[in-house]
mmCIF file of C-alpha atoms in Angstrom:
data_model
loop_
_atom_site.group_PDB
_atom_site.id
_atom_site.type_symbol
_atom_site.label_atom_id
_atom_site.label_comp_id
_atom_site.label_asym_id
_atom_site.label_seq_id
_atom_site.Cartn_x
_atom_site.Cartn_y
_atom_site.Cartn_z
ATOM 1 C CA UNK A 223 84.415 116.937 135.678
ATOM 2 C CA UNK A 224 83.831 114.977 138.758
ATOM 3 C CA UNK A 225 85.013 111.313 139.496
ATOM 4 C CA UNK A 226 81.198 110.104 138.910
ATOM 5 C CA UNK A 227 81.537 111.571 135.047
ATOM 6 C CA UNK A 228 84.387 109.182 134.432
ATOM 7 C CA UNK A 229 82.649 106.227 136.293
ATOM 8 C CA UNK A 230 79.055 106.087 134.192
ATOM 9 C CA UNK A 231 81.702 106.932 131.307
ATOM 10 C CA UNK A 232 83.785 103.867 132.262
ATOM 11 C CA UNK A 233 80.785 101.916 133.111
ATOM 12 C CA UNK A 234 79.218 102.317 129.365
ATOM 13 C CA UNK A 235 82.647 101.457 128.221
ATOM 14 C CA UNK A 236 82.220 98.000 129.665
ATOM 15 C CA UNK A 237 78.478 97.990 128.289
ATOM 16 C CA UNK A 238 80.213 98.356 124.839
ATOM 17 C CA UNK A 239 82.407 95.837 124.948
ATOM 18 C CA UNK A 240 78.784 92.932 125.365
ATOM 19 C CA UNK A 241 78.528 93.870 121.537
ATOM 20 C CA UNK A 242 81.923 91.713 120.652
ATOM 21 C CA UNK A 243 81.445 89.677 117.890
ATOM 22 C CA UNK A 244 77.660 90.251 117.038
ATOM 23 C CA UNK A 245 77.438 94.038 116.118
ATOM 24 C CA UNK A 246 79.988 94.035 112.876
ATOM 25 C CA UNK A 247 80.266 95.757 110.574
ATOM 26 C CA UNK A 248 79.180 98.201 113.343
ATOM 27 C CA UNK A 249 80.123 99.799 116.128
ATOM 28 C CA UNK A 250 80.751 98.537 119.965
ATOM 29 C CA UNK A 251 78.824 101.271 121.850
ATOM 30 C CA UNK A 252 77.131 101.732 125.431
ATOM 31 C CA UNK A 253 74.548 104.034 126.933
ATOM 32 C CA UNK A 254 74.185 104.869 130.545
ATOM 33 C CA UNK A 255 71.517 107.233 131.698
ATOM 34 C CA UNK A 256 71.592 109.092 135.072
ATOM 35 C CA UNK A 257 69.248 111.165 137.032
ATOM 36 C CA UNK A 258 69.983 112.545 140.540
ATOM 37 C CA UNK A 259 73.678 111.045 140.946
ATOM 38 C CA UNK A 260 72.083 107.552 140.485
ATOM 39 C CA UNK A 261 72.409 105.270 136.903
ATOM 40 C CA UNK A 262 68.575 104.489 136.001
ATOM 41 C CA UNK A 263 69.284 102.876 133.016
ATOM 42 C CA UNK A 264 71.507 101.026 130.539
ATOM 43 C CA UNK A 265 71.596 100.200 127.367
ATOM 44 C CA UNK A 266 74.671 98.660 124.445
ATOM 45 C CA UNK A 267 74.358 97.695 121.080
ATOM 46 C CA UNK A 268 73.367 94.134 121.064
ATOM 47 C CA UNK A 269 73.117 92.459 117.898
ATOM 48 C CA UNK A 270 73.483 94.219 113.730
ATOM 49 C CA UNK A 271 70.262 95.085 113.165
ATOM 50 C CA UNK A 272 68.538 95.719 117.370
ATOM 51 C CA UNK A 273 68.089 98.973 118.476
ATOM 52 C CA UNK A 274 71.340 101.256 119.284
ATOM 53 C CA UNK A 275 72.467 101.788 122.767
ATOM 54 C CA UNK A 276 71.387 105.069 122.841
ATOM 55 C CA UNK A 277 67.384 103.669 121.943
ATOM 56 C CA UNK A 278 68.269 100.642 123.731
ATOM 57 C CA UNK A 279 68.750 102.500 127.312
ATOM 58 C CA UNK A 280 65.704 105.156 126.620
ATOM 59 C CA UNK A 281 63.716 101.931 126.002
ATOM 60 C CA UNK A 282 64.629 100.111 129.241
ATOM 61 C CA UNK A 283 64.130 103.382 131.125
ATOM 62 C CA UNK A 284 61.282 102.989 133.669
ATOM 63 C CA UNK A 285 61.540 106.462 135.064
ATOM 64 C CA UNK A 286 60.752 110.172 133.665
ATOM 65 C CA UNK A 287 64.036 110.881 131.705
ATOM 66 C CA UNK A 288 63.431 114.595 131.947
ATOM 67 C CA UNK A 289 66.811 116.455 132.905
ATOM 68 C CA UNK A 290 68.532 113.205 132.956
ATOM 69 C CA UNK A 291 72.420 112.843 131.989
ATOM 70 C CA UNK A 292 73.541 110.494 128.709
ATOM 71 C CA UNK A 293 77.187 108.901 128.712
ATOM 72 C CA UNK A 294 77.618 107.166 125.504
ATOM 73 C CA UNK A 295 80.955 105.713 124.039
ATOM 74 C CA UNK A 296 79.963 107.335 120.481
ATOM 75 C CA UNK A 297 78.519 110.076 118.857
ATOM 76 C CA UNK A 298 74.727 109.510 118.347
ATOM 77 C CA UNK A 299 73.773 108.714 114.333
ATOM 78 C CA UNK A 300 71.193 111.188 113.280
ATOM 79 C CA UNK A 301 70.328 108.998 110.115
ATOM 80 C CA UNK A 302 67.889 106.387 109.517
ATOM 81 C CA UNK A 303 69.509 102.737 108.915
ATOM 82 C CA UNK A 304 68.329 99.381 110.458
ATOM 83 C CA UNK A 305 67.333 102.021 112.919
ATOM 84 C CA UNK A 306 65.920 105.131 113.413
ATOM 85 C CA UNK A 307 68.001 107.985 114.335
ATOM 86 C CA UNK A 308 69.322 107.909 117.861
ATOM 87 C CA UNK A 309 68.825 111.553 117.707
ATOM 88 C CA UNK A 310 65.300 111.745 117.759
ATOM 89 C CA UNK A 311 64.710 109.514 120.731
ATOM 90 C CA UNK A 312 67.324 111.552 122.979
ATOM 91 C CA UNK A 313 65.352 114.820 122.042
ATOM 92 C CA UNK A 314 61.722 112.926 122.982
ATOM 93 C CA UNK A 315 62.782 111.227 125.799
ATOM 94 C CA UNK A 316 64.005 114.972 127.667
ATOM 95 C CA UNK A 317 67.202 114.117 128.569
ATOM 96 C CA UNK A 318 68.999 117.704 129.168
ATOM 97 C CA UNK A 319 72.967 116.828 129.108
ATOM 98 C CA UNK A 320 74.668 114.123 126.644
ATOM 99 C CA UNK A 321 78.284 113.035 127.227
ATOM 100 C CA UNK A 322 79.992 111.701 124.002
ATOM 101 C CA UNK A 323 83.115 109.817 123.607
ATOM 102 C CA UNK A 324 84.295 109.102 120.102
ATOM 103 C CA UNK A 325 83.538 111.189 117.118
ATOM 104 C CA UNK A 326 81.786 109.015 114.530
ATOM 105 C CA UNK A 327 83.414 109.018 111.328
ATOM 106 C CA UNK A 328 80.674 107.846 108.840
ATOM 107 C CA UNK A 329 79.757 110.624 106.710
ATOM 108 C CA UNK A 330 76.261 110.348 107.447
ATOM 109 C CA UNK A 331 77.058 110.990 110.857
ATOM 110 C CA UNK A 332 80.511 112.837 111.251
ATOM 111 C CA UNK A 333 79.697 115.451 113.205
ATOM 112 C CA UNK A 334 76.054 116.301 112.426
ATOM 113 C CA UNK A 335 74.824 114.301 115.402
ATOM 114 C CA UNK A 336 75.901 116.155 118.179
ATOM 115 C CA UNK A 337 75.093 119.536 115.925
ATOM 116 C CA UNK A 338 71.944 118.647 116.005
ATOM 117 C CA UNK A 339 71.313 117.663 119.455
ATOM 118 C CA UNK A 340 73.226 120.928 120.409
ATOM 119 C CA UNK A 341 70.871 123.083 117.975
ATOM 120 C CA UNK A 342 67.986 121.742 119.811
ATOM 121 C CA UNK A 343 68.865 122.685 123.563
ATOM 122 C CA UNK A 344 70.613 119.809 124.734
ATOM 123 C CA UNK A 345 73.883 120.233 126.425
ATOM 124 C CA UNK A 346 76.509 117.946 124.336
ATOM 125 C CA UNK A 347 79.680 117.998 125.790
ATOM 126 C CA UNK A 348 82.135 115.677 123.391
ATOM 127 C CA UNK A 349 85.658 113.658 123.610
ATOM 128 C CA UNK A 350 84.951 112.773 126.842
ATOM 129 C CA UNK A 351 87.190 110.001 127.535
ATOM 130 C CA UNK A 352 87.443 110.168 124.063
ATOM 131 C CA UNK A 353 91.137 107.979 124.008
ATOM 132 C CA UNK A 354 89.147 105.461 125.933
ATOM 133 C CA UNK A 355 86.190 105.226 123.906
ATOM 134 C CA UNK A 356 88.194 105.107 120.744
ATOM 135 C CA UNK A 357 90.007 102.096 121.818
ATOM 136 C CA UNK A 358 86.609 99.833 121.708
ATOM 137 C CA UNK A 359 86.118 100.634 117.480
ATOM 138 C CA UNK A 360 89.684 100.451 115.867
ATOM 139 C CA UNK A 361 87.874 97.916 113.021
ATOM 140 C CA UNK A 362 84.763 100.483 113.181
ATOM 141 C CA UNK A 363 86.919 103.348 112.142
ATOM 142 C CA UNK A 364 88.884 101.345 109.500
ATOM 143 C CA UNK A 365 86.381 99.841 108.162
ATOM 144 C CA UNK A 366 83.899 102.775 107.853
ATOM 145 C CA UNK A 367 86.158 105.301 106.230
ATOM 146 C CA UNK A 368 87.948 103.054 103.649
ATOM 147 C CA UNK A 369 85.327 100.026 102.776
ATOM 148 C CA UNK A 370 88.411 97.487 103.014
ATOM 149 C CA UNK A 371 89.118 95.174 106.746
ATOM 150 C CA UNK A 372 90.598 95.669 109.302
ATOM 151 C CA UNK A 373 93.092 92.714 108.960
ATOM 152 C CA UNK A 374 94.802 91.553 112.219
ATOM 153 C CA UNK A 375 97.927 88.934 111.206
ATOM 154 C CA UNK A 376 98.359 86.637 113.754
ATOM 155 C CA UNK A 377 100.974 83.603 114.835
ATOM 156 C CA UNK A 378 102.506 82.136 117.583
ATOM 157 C CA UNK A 379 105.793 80.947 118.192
ATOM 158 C CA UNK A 380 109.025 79.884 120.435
ATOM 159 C CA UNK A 381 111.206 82.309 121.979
ATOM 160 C CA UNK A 382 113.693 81.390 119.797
ATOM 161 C CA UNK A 383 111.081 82.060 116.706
ATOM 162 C CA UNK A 384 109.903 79.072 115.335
ATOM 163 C CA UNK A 385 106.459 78.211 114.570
ATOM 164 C CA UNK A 386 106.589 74.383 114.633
ATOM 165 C CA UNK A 387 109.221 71.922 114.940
ATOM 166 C CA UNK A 388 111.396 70.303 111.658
ATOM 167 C CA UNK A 389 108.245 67.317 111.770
ATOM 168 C CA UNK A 390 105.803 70.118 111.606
ATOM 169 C CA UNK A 391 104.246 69.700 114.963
ATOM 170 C CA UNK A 392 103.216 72.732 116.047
ATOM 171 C CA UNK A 393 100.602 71.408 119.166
ATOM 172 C CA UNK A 394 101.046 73.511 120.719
ATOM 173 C CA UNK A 395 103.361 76.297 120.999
ATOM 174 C CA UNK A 396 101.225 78.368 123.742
ATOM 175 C CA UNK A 397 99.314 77.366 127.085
ATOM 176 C CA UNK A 398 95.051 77.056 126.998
ATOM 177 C CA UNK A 399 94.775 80.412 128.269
ATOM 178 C CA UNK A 400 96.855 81.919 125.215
ATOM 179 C CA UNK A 401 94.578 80.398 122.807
ATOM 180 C CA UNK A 402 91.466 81.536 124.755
ATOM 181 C CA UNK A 403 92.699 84.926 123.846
ATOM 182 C CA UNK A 404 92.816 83.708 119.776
ATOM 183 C CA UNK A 405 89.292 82.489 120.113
ATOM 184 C CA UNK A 406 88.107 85.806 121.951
ATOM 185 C CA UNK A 407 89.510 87.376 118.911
ATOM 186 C CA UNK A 408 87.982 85.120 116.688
ATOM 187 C CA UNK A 409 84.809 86.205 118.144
ATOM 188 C CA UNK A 410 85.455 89.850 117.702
ATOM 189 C CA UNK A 411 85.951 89.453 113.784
ATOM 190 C CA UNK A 412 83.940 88.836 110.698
ATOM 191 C CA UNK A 413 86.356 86.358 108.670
ATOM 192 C CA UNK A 414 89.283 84.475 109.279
ATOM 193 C CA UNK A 415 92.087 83.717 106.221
ATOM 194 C CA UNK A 416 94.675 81.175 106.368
ATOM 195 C CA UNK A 417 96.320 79.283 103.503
ATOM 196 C CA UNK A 418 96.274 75.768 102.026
ATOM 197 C CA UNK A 419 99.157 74.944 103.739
ATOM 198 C CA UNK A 420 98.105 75.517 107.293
ATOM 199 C CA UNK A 421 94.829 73.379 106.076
ATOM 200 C CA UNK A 422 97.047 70.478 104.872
ATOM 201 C CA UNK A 423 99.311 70.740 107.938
ATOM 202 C CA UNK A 424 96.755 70.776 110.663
ATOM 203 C CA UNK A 425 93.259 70.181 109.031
ATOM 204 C CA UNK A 426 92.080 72.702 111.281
ATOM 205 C CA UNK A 427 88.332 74.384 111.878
ATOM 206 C CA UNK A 428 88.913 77.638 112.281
ATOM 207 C CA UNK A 429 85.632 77.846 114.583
ATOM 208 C CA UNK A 430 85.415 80.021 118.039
ATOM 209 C CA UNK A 431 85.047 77.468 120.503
ATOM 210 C CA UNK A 432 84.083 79.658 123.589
ATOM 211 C CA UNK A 433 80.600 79.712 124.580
ATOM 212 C CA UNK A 434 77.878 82.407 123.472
ATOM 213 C CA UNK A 435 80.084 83.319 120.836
ATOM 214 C CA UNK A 436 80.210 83.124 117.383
ATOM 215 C CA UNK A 437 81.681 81.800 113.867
ATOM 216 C CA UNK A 438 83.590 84.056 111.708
ATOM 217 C CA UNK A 439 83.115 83.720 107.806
ATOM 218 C CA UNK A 440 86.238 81.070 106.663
ATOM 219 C CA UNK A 441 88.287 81.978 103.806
ATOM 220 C CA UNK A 442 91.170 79.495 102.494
ATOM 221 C CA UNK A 443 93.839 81.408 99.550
ATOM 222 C CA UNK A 444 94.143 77.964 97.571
ATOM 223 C CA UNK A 445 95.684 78.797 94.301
ATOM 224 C CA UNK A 446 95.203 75.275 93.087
ATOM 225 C CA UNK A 447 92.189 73.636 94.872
ATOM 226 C CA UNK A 448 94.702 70.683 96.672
ATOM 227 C CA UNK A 449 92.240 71.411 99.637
ATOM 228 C CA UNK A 450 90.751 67.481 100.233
ATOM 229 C CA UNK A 451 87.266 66.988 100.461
ATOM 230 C CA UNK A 452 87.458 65.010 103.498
ATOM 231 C CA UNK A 453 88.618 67.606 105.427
ATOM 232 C CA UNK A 454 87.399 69.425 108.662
ATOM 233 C CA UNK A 455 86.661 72.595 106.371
ATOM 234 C CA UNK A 456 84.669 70.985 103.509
ATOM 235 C CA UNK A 457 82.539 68.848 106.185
ATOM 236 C CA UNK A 458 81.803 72.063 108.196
ATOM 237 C CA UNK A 459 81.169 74.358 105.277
ATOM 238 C CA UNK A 460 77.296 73.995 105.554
ATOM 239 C CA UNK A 461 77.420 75.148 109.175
ATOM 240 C CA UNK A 462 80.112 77.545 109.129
ATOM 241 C CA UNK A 463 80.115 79.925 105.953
ATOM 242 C CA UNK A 464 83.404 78.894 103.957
ATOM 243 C CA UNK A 465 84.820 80.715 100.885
ATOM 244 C CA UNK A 466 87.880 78.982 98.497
ATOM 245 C CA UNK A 467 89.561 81.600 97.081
ATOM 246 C CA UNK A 468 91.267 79.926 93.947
ATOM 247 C CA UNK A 469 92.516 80.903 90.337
ATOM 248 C CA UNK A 470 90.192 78.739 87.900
ATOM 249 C CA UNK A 471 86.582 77.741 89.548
ATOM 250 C CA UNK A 472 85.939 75.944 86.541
ATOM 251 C CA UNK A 473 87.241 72.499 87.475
ATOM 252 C CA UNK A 474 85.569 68.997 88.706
ATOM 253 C CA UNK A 475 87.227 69.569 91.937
ATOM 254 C CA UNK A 476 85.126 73.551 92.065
ATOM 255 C CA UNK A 477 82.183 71.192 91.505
ATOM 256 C CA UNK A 478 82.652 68.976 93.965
ATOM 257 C CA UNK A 479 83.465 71.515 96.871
ATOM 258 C CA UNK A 480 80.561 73.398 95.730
ATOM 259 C CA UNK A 481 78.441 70.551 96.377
ATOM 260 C CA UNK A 482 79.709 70.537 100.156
ATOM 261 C CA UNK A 483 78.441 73.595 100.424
ATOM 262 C CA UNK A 484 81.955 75.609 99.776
ATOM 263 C CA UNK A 485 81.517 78.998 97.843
ATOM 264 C CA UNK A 486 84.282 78.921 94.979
ATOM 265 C CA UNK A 487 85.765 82.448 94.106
ATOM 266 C CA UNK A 488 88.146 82.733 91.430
ATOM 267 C CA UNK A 489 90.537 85.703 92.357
ATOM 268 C CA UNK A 490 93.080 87.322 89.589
ATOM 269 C CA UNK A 491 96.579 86.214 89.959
ATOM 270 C CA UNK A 492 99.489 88.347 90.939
ATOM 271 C CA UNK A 493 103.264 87.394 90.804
ATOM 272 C CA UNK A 494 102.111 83.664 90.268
ATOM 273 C CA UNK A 495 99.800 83.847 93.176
ATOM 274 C CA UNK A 496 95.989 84.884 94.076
ATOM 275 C CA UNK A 497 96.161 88.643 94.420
ATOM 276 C CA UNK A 498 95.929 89.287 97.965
ATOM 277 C CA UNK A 499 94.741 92.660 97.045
ATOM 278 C CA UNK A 500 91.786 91.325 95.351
ATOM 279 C CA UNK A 501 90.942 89.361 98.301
ATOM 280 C CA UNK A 502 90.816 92.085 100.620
ATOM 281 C CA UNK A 503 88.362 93.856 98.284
ATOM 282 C CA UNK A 504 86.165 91.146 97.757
ATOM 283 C CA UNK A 505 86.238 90.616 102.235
ATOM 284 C CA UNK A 506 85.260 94.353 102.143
ATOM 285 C CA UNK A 507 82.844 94.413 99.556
ATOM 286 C CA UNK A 508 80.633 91.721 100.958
ATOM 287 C CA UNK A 509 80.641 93.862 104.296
ATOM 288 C CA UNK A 510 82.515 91.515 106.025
ATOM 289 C CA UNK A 511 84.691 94.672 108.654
ATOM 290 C CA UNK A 512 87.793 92.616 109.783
ATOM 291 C CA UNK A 513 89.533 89.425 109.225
ATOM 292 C CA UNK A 514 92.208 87.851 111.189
ATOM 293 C CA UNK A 515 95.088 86.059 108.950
ATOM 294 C CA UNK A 516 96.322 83.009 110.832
ATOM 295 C CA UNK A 517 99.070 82.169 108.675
ATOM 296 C CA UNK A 518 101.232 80.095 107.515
ATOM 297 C CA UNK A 519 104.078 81.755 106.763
ATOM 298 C CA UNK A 520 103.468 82.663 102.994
ATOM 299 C CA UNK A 521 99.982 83.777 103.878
ATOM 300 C CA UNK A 522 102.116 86.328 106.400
ATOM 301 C CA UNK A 523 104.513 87.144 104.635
ATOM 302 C CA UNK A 524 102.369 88.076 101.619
ATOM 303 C CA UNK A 525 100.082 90.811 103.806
ATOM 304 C CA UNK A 526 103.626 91.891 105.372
ATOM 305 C CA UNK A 527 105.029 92.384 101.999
ATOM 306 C CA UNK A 528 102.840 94.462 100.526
ATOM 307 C CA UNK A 529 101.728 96.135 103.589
ATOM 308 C CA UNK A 530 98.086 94.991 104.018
ATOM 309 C CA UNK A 531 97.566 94.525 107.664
ATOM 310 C CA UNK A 532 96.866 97.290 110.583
ATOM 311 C CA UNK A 533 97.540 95.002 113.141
ATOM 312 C CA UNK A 534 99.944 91.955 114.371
ATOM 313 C CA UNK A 535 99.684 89.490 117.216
ATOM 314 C CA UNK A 536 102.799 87.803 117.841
ATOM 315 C CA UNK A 537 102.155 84.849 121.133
ATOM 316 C CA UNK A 538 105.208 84.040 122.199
ATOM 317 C CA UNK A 539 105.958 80.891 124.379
ATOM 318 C CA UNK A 540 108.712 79.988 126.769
ATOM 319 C CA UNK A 541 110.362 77.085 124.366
ATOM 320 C CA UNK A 542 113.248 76.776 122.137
ATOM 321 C CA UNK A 543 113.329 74.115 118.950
ATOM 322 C CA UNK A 544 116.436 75.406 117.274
ATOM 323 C CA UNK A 545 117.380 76.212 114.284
ATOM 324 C CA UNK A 546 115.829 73.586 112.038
ATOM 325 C CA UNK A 547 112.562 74.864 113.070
ATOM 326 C CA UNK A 548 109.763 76.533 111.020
ATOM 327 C CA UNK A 549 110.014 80.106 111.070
ATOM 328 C CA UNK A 550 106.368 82.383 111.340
ATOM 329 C CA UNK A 551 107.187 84.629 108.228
ATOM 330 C CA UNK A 552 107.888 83.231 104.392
ATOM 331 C CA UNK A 553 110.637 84.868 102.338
ATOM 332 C CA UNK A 554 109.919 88.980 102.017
ATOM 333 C CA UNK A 555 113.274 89.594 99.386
ATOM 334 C CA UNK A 556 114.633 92.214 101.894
ATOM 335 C CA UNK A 557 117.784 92.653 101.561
ATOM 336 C CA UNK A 558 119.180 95.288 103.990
ATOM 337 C CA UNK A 559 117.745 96.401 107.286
ATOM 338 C CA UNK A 560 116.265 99.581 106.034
ATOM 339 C CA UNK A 561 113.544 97.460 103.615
ATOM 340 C CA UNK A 562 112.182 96.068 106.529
ATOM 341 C CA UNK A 563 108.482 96.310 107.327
ATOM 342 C CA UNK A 564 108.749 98.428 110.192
ATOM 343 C CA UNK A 565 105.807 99.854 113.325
ATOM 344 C CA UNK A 566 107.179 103.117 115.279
ATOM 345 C CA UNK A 567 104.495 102.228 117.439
ATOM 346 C CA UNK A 568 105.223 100.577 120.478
ATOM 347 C CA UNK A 569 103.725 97.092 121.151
ATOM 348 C CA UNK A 570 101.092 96.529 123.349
ATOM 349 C CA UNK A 571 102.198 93.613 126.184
ATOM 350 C CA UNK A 572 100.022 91.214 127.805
ATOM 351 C CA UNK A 573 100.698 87.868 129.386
ATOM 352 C CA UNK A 574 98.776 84.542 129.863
ATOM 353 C CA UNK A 575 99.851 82.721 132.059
ATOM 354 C CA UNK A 576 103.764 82.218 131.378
ATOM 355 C CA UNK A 577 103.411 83.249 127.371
ATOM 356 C CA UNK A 578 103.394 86.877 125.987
ATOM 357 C CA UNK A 579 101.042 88.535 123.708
ATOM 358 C CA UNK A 580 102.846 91.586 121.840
ATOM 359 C CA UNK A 581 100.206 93.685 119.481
ATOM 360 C CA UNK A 582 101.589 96.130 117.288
ATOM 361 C CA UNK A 583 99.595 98.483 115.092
ATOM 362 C CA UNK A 584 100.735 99.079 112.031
#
């Protein structure tokens, strides 16, 4: 391979990434086409239901494709969807030599896309940059080959581990640029979960505030329905989708909220509680492919517990409150060192300014 391979690989990489937050439940991809050393066209996956990047490059393509090159982050699909197979309009348009990244692990795919483009002359040369390319579609993957969500947890705290002060302040732990980063991933999923306690404590709105972005789906775990109907949620819930997830939807109060425009989901109970289980089946079921769990500390420790997260995003600020502060995760019942929820993983580090993200995968 030359350097050039790895550039137009790189350079549909970036293409990819555009998708964030408007292609779920599928995957980031990007398409660059080149003839004669030079990129004549590009091409990502846009928006759930537009044309591929694959079709969306041909498409833009101005100039005979004929022996032209293909770099694209995934395998083509060779099925028919909200699109037609990206298959067929590679073998039309006479491109001679496709580059693939990622393998695509939806049966209907899996394999048989590059077969097929192989069978029919084309020169398919796959996992190119293939640890690169995999990197863009961790919820893809997930989500694709086990119907449940990819569920980020999420919280930020002091160095010294506390998530708000004794009072309960908690604005705010992290700098603007930290929380930029929580509102990029905001973007990137399809729900966000918190409890009824972070809604009493901070009345929040769980909205992405960056621009030419979008809402994720809202869900509160409210065993109980305390959430009040003058808050930001229930006023919102006719512009932002907002599900209560409760354990009797039979009330006044269901009525009420349901008149806001709040959708009212009873959930079974487990140990006392909603079944966090059952929640995560009903996000997957309704094709929502990630959520990100912002707490509080129940909420956390819940998904911890009974090991229902693939991800965790711990901010962590240059401050101290002491002791008396809040701490991020509720009470697990782990007794000894060897229960403990545990990554072999190594985190991933990034910093904003003078706080630290660490992301382990779990």
């Amino acid at each position: 391979m030359t350097k050039e391979n790895y550039i137009y690989m790189q350079r549909a990489i970036e293409l990819a990434k555009k998708g964030e937050g408007f292609v779920n439940p599928n995957p980031l991809v990007g398409a660059v086409i080149v003839k004669n050393g030079e990129i004549i066209s590009e091409g990502w996956h846009e928006q759930y239901g537009k044309e591929h990047a694959e079709r969306n490059a041909i498409n833009k393509c101005k100039e005979d494709l004929k022996g032209a090159e293909l770099y694209v982050t995934l395998e083509p699909c060779c099925h028919t969807g909200k699109q037609p197979p990206c298959t067929d309009a590679i073998l039309e348009s006479g491109i001679s030599t496709v580059y693939i990244g990622s393998r695509d692990p939806n049966p209907l795919v899996a394999g048989k896309g590059a077969e097929k483009l192989r069978t029919s002359g084309i020169e398919v040369i796959e996992d190119f940059m293939r640890e690169e390319c995999d990197t863009l579609n961790p919820i893809f993957f997930h989500y694709i080959t086990t119907k449940k969500p990819y569920v980020i947890l999420k919280y930020a705290m002091t160095a010294d581990g506390k998530i708000a002060c004794c009072t309960g302040d908690s604005k705010w732990i992290t700098g603007e640029s930290a929380r930029k980063n929580v509102h990029m991933t905001r973007n990137r999923v399809s729900a966000i979960l918190v409890g009824i306690g972070t809604v009493l404590a901070d009345n929040p709105m769980l909205d992405c505030r960056l621009p030419d972005t979008k809402n994720p789906v809202r869900i509160i775990c409210d065993s109980h329905l305390r959430i009040p109907l003058d808050c930001n949620i229930v006023n919102t819930a006719r512009e932002i989708p907002t599900y209560i997830m409760t354990l009797d939807d039979i009330t006044p109060k269901a009525k009420e909220l349901r008149n806001f425009g709040v959708r009212v989901c009873k959930m079974p109970v487990h140990n006392g509680s909603i079944d966090i289980s059952a929640v995560i089946d009903f996000i997957g079921a309704n094709g929502w492919d990630s959520v990100l769990v912002e707490g509080g500390s129940k909420i956390l420790a819940s998904f911890l517990s009974n090991n229902i997260a693939q991800e965790v995003q711990v901010y962590i600020a240059p401050k101290w409150i002491g002791g008396d502060g809040v701490s991020p995760i509720g009470t697990m019942n782990i007794k000894t060192m060897s229960g403990a929820v545990f990554t072999e993983s190594s985190p991933e580090v990034k910093t904003f300014d003078k706080d630290i993200l660490l992301t382990y995968k779990i």
